[in-house]
Structure formats: structure tokens, C-alpha cells
mmCIF file of C-alpha atoms in Angstrom:
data_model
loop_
_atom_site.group_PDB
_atom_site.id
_atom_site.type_symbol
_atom_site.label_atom_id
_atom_site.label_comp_id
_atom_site.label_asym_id
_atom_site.label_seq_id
_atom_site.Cartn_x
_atom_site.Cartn_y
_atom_site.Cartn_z
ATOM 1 C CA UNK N 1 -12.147 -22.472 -38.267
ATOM 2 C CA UNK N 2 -11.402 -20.762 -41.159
ATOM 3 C CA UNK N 3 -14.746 -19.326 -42.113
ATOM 4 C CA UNK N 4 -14.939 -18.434 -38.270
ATOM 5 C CA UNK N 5 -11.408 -16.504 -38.525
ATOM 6 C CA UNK N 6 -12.264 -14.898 -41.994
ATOM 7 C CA UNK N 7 -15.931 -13.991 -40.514
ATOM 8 C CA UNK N 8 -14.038 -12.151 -37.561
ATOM 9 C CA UNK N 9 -11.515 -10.147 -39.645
ATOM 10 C CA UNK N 10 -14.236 -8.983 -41.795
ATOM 11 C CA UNK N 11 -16.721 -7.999 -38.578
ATOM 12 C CA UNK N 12 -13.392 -6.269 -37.430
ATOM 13 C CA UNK N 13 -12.583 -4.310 -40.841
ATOM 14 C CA UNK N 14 -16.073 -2.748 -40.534
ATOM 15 C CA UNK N 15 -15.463 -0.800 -37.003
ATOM 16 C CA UNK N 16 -14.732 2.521 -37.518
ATOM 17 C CA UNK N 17 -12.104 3.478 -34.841
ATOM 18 C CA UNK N 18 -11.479 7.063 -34.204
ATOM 19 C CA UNK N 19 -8.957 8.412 -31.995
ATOM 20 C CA UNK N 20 -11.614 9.158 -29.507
ATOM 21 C CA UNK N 21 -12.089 5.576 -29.253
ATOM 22 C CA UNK N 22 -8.587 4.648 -28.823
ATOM 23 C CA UNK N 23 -8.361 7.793 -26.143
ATOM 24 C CA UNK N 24 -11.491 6.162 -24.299
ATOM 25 C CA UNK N 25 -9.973 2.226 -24.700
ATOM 26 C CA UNK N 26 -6.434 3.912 -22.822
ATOM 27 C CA UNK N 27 -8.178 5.722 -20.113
ATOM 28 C CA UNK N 28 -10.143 2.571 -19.230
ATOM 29 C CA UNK N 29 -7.243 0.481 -19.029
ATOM 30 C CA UNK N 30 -5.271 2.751 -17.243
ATOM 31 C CA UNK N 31 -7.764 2.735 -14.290
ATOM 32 C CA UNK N 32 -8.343 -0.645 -14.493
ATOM 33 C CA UNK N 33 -4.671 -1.096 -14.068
ATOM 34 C CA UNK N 34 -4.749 1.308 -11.241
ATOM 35 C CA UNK N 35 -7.368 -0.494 -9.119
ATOM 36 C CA UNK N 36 -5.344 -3.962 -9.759
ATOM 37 C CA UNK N 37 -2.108 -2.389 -8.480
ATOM 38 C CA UNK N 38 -4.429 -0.945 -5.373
ATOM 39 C CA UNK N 39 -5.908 -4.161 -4.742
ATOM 40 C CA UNK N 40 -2.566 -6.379 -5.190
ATOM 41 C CA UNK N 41 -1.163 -4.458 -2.471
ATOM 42 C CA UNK N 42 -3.527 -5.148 0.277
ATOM 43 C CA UNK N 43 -5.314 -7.980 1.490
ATOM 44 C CA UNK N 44 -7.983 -7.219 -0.720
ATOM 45 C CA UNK N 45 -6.745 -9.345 -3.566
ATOM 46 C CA UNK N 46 -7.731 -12.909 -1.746
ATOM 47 C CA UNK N 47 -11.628 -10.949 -1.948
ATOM 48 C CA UNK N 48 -10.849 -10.609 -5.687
ATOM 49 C CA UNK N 49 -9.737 -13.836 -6.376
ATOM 50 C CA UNK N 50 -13.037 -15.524 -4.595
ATOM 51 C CA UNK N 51 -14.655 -13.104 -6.482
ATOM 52 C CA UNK N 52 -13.162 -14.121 -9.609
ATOM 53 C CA UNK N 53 -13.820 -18.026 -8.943
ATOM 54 C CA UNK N 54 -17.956 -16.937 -7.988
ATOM 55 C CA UNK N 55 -18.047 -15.431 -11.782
ATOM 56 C CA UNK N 56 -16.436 -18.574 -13.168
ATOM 57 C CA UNK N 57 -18.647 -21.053 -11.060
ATOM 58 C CA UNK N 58 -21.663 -18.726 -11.957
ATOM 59 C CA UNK N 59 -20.352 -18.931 -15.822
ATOM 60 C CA UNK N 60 -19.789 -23.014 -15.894
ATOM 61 C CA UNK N 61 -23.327 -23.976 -14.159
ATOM 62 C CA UNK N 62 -24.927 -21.291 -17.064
ATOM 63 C CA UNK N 63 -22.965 -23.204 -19.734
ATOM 64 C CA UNK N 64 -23.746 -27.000 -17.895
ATOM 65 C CA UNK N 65 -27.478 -25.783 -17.349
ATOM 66 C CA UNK N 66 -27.548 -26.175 -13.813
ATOM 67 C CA UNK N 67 -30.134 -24.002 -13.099
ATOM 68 C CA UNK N 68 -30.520 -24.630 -9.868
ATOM 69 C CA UNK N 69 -27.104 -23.430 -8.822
ATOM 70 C CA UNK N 70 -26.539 -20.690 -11.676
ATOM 71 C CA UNK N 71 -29.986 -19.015 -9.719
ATOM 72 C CA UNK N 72 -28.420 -19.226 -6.047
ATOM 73 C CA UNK N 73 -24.873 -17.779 -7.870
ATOM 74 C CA UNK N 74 -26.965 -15.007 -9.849
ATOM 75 C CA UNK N 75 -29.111 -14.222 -6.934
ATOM 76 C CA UNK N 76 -25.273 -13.459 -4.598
ATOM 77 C CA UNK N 77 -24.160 -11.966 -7.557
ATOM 78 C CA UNK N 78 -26.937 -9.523 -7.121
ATOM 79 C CA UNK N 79 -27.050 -9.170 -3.440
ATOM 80 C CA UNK N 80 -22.984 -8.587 -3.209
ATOM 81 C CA UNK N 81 -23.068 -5.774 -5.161
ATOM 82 C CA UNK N 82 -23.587 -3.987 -2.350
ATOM 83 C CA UNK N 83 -21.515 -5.508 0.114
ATOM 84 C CA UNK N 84 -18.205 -5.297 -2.112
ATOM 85 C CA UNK N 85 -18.298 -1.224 -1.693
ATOM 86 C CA UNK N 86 -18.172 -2.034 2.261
ATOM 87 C CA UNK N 87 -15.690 -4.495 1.760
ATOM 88 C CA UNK N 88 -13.307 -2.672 -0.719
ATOM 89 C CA UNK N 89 -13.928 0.981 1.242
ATOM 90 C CA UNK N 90 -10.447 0.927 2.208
ATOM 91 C CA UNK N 91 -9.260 0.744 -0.741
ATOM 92 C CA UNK N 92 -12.023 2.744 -2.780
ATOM 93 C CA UNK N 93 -10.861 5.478 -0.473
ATOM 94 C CA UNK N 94 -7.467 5.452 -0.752
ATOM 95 C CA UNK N 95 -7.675 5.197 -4.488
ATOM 96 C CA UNK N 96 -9.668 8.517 -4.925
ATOM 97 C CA UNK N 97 -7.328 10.208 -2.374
ATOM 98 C CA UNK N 98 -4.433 9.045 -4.462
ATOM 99 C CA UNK N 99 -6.128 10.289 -7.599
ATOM 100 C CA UNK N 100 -7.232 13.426 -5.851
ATOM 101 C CA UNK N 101 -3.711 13.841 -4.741
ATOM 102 C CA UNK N 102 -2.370 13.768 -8.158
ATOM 103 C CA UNK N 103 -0.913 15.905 -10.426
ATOM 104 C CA UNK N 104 -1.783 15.084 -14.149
ATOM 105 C CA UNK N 105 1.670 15.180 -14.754
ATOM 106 C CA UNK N 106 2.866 12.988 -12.563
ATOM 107 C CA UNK N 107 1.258 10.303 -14.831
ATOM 108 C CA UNK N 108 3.350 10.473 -17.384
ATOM 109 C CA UNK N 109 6.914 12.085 -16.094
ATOM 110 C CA UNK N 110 9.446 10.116 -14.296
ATOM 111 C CA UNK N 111 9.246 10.708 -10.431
ATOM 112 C CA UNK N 112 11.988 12.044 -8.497
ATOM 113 C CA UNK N 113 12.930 11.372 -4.887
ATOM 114 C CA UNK N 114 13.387 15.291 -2.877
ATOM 115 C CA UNK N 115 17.700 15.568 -2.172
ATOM 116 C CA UNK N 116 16.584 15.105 0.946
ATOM 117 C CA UNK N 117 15.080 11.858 1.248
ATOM 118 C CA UNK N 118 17.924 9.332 1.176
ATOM 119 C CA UNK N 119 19.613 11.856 4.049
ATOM 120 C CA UNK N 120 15.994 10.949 6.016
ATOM 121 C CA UNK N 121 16.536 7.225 5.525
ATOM 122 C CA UNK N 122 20.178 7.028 6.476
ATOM 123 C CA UNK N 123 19.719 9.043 9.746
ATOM 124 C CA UNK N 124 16.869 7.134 10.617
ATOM 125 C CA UNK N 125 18.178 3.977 9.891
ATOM 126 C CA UNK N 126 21.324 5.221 12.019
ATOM 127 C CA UNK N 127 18.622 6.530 14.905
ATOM 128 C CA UNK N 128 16.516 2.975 14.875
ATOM 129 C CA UNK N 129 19.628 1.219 15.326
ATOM 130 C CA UNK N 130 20.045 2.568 18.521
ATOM 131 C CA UNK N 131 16.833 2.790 19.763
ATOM 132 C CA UNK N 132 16.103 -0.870 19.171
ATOM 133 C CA UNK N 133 19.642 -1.882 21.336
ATOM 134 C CA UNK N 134 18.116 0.326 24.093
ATOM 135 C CA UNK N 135 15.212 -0.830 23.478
ATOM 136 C CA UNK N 136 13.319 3.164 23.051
ATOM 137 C CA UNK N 137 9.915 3.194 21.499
ATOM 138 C CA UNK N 138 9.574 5.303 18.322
ATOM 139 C CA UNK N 139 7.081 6.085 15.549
ATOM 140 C CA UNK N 140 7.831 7.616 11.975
ATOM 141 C CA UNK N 141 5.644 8.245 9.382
ATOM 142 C CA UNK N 142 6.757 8.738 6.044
ATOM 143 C CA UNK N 143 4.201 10.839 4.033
ATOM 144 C CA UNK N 144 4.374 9.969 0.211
ATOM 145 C CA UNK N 145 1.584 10.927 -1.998
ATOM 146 C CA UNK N 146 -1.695 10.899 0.300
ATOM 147 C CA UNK N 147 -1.319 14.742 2.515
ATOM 148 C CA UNK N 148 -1.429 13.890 6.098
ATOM 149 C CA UNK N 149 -1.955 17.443 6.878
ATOM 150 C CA UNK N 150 -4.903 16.426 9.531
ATOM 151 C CA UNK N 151 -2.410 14.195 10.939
ATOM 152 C CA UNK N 152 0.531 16.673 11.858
ATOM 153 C CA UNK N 153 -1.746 19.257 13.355
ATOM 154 C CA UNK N 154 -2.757 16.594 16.007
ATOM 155 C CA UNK N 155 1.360 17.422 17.456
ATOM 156 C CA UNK N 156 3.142 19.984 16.958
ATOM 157 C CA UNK N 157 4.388 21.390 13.782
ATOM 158 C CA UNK N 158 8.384 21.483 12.765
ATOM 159 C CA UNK N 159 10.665 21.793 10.192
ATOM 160 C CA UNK N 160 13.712 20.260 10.672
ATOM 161 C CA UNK N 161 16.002 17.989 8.335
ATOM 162 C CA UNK N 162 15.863 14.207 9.588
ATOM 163 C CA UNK N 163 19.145 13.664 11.952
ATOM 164 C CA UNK N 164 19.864 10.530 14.004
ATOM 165 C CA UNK N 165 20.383 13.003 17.350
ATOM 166 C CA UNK N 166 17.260 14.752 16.797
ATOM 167 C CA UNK N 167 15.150 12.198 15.957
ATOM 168 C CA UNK N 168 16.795 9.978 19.884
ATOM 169 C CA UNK N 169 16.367 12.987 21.620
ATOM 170 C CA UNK N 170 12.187 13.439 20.628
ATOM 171 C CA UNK N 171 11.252 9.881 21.601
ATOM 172 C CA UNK N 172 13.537 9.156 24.613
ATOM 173 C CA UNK N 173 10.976 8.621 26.647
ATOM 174 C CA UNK N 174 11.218 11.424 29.229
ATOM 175 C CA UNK N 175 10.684 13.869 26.365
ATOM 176 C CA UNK N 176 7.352 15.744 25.905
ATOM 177 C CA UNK N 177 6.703 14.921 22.351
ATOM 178 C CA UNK N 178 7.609 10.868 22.396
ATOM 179 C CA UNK N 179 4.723 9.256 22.747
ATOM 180 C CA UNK N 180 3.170 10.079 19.298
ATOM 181 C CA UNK N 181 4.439 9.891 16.291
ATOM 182 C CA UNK N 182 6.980 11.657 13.542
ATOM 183 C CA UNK N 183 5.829 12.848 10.135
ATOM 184 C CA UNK N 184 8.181 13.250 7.743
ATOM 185 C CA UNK N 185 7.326 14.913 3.983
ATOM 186 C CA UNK N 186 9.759 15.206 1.647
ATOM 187 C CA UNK N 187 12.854 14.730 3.823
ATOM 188 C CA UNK N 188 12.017 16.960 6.159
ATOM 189 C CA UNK N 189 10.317 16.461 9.653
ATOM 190 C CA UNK N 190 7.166 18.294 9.782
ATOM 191 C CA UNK N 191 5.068 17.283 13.021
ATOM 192 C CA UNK N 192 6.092 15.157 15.883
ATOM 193 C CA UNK N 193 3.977 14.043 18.964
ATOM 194 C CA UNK N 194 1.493 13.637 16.612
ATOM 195 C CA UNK N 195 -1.772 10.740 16.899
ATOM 196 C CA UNK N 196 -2.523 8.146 14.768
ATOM 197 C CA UNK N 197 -5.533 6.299 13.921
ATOM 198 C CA UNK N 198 -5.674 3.480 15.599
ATOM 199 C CA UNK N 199 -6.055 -0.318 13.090
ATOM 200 C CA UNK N 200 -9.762 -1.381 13.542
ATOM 201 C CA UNK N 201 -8.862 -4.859 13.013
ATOM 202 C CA UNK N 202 -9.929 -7.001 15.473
ATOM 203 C CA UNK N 203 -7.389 -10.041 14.521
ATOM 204 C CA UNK N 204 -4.531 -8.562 15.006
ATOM 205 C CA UNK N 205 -2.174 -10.531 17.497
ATOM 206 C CA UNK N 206 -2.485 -9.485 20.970
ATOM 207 C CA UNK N 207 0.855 -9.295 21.362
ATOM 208 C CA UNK N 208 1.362 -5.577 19.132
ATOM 209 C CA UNK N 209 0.243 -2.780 21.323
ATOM 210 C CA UNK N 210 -0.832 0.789 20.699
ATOM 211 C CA UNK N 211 2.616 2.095 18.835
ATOM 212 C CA UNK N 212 2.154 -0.733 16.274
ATOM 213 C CA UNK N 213 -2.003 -1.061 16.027
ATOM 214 C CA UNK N 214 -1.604 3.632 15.571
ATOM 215 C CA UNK N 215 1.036 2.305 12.960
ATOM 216 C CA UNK N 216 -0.895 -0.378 11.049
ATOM 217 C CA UNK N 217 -4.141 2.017 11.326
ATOM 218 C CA UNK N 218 -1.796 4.873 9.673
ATOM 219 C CA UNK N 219 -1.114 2.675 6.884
ATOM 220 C CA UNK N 220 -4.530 1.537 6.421
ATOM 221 C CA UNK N 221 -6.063 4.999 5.855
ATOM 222 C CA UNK N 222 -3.452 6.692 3.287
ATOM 223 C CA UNK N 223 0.249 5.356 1.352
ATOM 224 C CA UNK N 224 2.553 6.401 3.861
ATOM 225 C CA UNK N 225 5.211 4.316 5.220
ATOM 226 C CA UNK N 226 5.576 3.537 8.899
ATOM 227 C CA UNK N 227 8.277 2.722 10.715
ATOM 228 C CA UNK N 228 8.114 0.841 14.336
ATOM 229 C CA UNK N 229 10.450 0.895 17.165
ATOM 230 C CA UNK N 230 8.886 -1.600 19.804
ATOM 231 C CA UNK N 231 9.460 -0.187 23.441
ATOM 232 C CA UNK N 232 9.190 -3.708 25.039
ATOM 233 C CA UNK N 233 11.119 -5.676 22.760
ATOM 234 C CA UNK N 234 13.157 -3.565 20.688
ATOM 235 C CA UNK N 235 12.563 -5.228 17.162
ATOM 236 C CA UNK N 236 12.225 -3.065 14.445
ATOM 237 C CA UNK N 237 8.651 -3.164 12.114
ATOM 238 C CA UNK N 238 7.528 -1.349 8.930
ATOM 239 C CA UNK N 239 3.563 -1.063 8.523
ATOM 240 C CA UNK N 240 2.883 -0.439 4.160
ATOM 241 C CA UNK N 241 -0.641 -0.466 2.990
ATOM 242 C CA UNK N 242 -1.821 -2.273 6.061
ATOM 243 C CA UNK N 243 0.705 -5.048 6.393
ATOM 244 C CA UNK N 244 3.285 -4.859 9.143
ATOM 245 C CA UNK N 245 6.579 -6.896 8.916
ATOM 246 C CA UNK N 246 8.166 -7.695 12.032
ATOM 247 C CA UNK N 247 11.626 -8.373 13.731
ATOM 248 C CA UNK N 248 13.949 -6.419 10.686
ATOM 249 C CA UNK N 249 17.125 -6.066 10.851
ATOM 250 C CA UNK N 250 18.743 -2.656 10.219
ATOM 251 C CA UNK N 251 19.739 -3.343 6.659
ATOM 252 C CA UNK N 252 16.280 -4.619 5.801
ATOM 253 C CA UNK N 253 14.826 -1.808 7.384
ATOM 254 C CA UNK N 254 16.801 0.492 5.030
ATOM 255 C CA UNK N 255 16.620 -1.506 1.849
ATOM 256 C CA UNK N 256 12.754 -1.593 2.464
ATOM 257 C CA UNK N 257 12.465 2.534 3.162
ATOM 258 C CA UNK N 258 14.561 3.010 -0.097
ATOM 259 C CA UNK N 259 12.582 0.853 -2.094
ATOM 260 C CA UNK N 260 9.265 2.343 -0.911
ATOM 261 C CA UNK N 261 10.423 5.966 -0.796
ATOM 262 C CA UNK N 262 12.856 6.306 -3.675
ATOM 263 C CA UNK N 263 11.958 6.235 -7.677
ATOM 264 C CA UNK N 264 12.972 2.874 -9.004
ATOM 265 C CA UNK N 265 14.712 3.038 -12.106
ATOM 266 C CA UNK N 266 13.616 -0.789 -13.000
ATOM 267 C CA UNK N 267 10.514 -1.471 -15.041
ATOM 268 C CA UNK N 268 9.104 -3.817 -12.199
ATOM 269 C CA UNK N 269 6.391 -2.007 -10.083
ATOM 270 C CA UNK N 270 6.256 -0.880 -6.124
ATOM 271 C CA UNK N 271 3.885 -3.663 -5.580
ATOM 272 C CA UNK N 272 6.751 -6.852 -6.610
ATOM 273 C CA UNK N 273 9.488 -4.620 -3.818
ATOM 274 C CA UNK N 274 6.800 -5.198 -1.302
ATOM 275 C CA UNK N 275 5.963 -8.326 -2.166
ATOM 276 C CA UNK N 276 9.454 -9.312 -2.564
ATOM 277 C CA UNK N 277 10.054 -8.422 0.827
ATOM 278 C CA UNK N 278 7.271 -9.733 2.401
ATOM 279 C CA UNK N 279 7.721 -13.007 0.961
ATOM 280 C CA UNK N 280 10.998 -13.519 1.511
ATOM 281 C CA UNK N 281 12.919 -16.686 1.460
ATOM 282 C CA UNK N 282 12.623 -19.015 4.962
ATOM 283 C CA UNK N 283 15.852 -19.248 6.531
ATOM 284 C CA UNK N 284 17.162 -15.743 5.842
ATOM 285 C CA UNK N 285 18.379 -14.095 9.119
ATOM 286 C CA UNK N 286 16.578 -10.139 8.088
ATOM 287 C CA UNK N 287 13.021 -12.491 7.274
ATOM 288 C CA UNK N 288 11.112 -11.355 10.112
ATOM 289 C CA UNK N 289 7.148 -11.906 10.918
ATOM 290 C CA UNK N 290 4.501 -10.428 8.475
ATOM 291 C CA UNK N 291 1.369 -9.467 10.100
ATOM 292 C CA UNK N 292 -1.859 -8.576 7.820
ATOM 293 C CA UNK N 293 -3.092 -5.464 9.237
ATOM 294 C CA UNK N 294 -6.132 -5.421 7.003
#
């Protein structure tokens, strides 16, 4: 063992590391760490992790000699190279819009939340509150860093600051503009009566209709938050990165919208809030039903 460390030390002391090489070592890590946060956040990560087991099983039956079953892994190995770009397209996507999206700055500087976001949460968490008790459908979109420019010139174009009143009176449901959905940028409502992309998921539960598949489907294709006003039962939802959670209380629904749309001054990532709420104790009253929409 000691030979083998002293043999590695020396083999070590003879690379000649520039800062080029450190430069390239960061940049691939970074975007390695990028694509795990992308795929931790969808459903995508129970792929990875049969992935993960295929490479092991194909690395034990090469060590073991079982050539038999090391050439039926190699062979799927080869074959599923294909099929994992069709299988991770979702995400592929919305990583290169994210990256395309991005400033270079925004890397490495601390975000900050626009004034006027926590104003948007409070009046909508003020407006849901009364939709749900009369039981009002309503759809909000919460743009964050993917543009949904295509989206809001499907409806009709605003600017208007997020209030309660404003946001009852567009989706009562005699109004011309509530059956599509809100966009909201920045704290500011930019589009209403606009459509969403429908979920293309064919196991979703029969029992969500068009409001929360357009929801789902709007979560799917970029980062932006939805949030769900059912018109039947009045429960409240949230659709992030193709998950929906169900049946949330009012307080939920605003500690959820300011963890997902304010900076977090914590070291812990986006991707524990979500999963911290979406795996939430059993037994707690704000739990709800999560839904994979992906």
C-alpha cells in the first residue's frame, strides 16, 4: 500500500497543471453540477438512477467475467445512447433555454428579487384565498428566468402591478379574459387571457382538467411557477418543473411562491425548498397531493 501510495504521489508530481487546466476542470464541473440540479428537479432523476445501476451491473459482470451478460449490457449501452436524448429532451431543452437566458453575470453575483415581487405574492395569495372559498377558477404564471414572451402574445398584453381586486375581477368567470391564464414578470402583470401548452402526459389522473393539465404543460416547457385555482373544487395547486402539488392551504401556497420566487439567503439550493415541500411530513394539515406531471 505504501509503494502504491508513494507510486501515485510521484505520477501526480509529474502533471504539469496550468491555469488553463484548472479553468477547464471548473467549467466542467460547473455544468455537470448544472445538469444534476436540472435533473434532481424533475422526474428525470429515477431515469438517472436506473441508469446509474445499468453502468454498475455492466461494470461488476466485466470484473466477474460474465461475458454473456456484460455483451447484452454493452450492446443497451450502445443502443440507449440514442434513446436518452428523447428521454431527457425536456430537460436538454430547458437547460439550454436557461443557459441561453443567462446573463454571465448572473453566475457569479447574488440574485435579487424585483421590489415588486413579494407585493405580487401577497396580493395573490390574498386573491386565491377568495377565489378558492367561491370556488372561481384562476391561472397565474410566474415567469422567472425562461422569457415566455410567445406565451403572453397568445392574450392580451398589460402592465399592471399584481392587486388582489384586479387579479378577482379578470377571472370571475363572466369576464372576457378568464379563461386563460396570467403572466406575471417581475412583479408586474404582463399578459392575461393568455394559452398554455397543454401536459402531454398521458398518466395524469383523470380527475385534473384543462386549467391544471395547461398548468403542468407550462411548467414542463420553461421554470416558471404556476399557480392553480380549481373551478370545481376550489383547492389551491402549484405546478414547478412539471410536478403539481395539490389541495394547499393559503399559507403553503405563499411559503412555496416565496421560496421559489425570492433569493434565498441560505446556502441550501432551490431544488431541497421543492423537495422539502413536496415531501412533506404525513399528517400535516397544508400536505396536500403531489402529482408527477412529467
Amino acid at each position: 500500500m505504501t509503494e502504491l501510495l508513494r507510486g501515485m504521489w510521484q505520477y501526480i508530481l509529474t502533471f504539469n497543471i496550468s491555469i488553463f487546466d484548472v479553468l477547464d476542470v471548473a467549467i466542467i464541473a460547473y455544468i455537470v453540477y448544472r445538469v444534476l440540479m436540472l435533473v434532481q428537479r424533475s422526474r428525470a432523476a429515477q431515469v438517472a438512477k436506473a441508469i446509474l445501476l445499468l453502468l454498475v451491473a455492466l461494470g461488476l459482470s466485466y470484473l466477474l467475467q460474465l461475458r454473456v451478460i456484460n455483451f447484452v449490457l454493452s450492446r443497451m449501452v450502445e443502443m440507449g445512447t440514442l434513446a436518452l436524448v428523447v428521454v431527457f429532451q425536456p430537460e436538454i431543452r430547458r437547460f439550454l433555454e436557461q443557459l441561453g437566458s443567462s446573463r454571465l453575470g448572473d453566475m457569479f453575483s447574488r440574485e435579487e428579487a424585483p421590489p415588486d415581487v413579494e407585493n405580487a405574492i401577497t396580493q395573490t395569495v390574498q386573491a386565491y384565498t377568495s377565489l378558492s372559498k367561491d370556488k372561481v377558477g384562476a391561472l397565474m404564471v410566474f415567469e422567472r428566468k425562461v422569457p415566455l414572451d410567445d406565451i403572453i402574445k397568445t392574450g392580451t398584453m398589460l402592465d399592471s402591478t399584481v392587486a388582489a381586486e384586479l387579479l378577482k375581477n379578470l377571472f370571475w368567470n363572466k369576464a372576457p379574459l378568464h379563461d386563460g391564464a396570467v403572466i406575471v414578470r417581475n412583479g408586474h402583470i404582463v399578459g392575461a387571457g393568455c394559452v398554455l401548452p397543454l401536459s402531454g402526459n398521458v398518466n395524469l389522473s383523470r380527475d385534473l382538467g384543462m386549467r391544471h393539465r395547461a398548468g403542468i404543460g407550462m411548467s414542463e416547457n420553461s421554470d416558471a411557477v404556476v399557480a392553480i385555482v380549481s373551478e370545481e373544487t376550489g383547492s389551491i395547486s402549484v405546478a414547478v418543473n412539471g410536478m403539481l402539488k395539490r389541495h394547499l392551504a393559503p399559507e403553503t401556497l405563499e411559503r412555496l411562491l416565496r421560496n421559489e420566487l425570492l433569493p434565498q439567503e441560505e446556502s441550501f439550493s432551490k431544488s431541497s425548498i421543492l423537495t422539502s415541500l413536496f415531501k412533506s411530513k404525513k399528517g400535516d394539515k397544508d400536505d396536500g397531493e403531489e402529482v408527477h406531471g412529467k
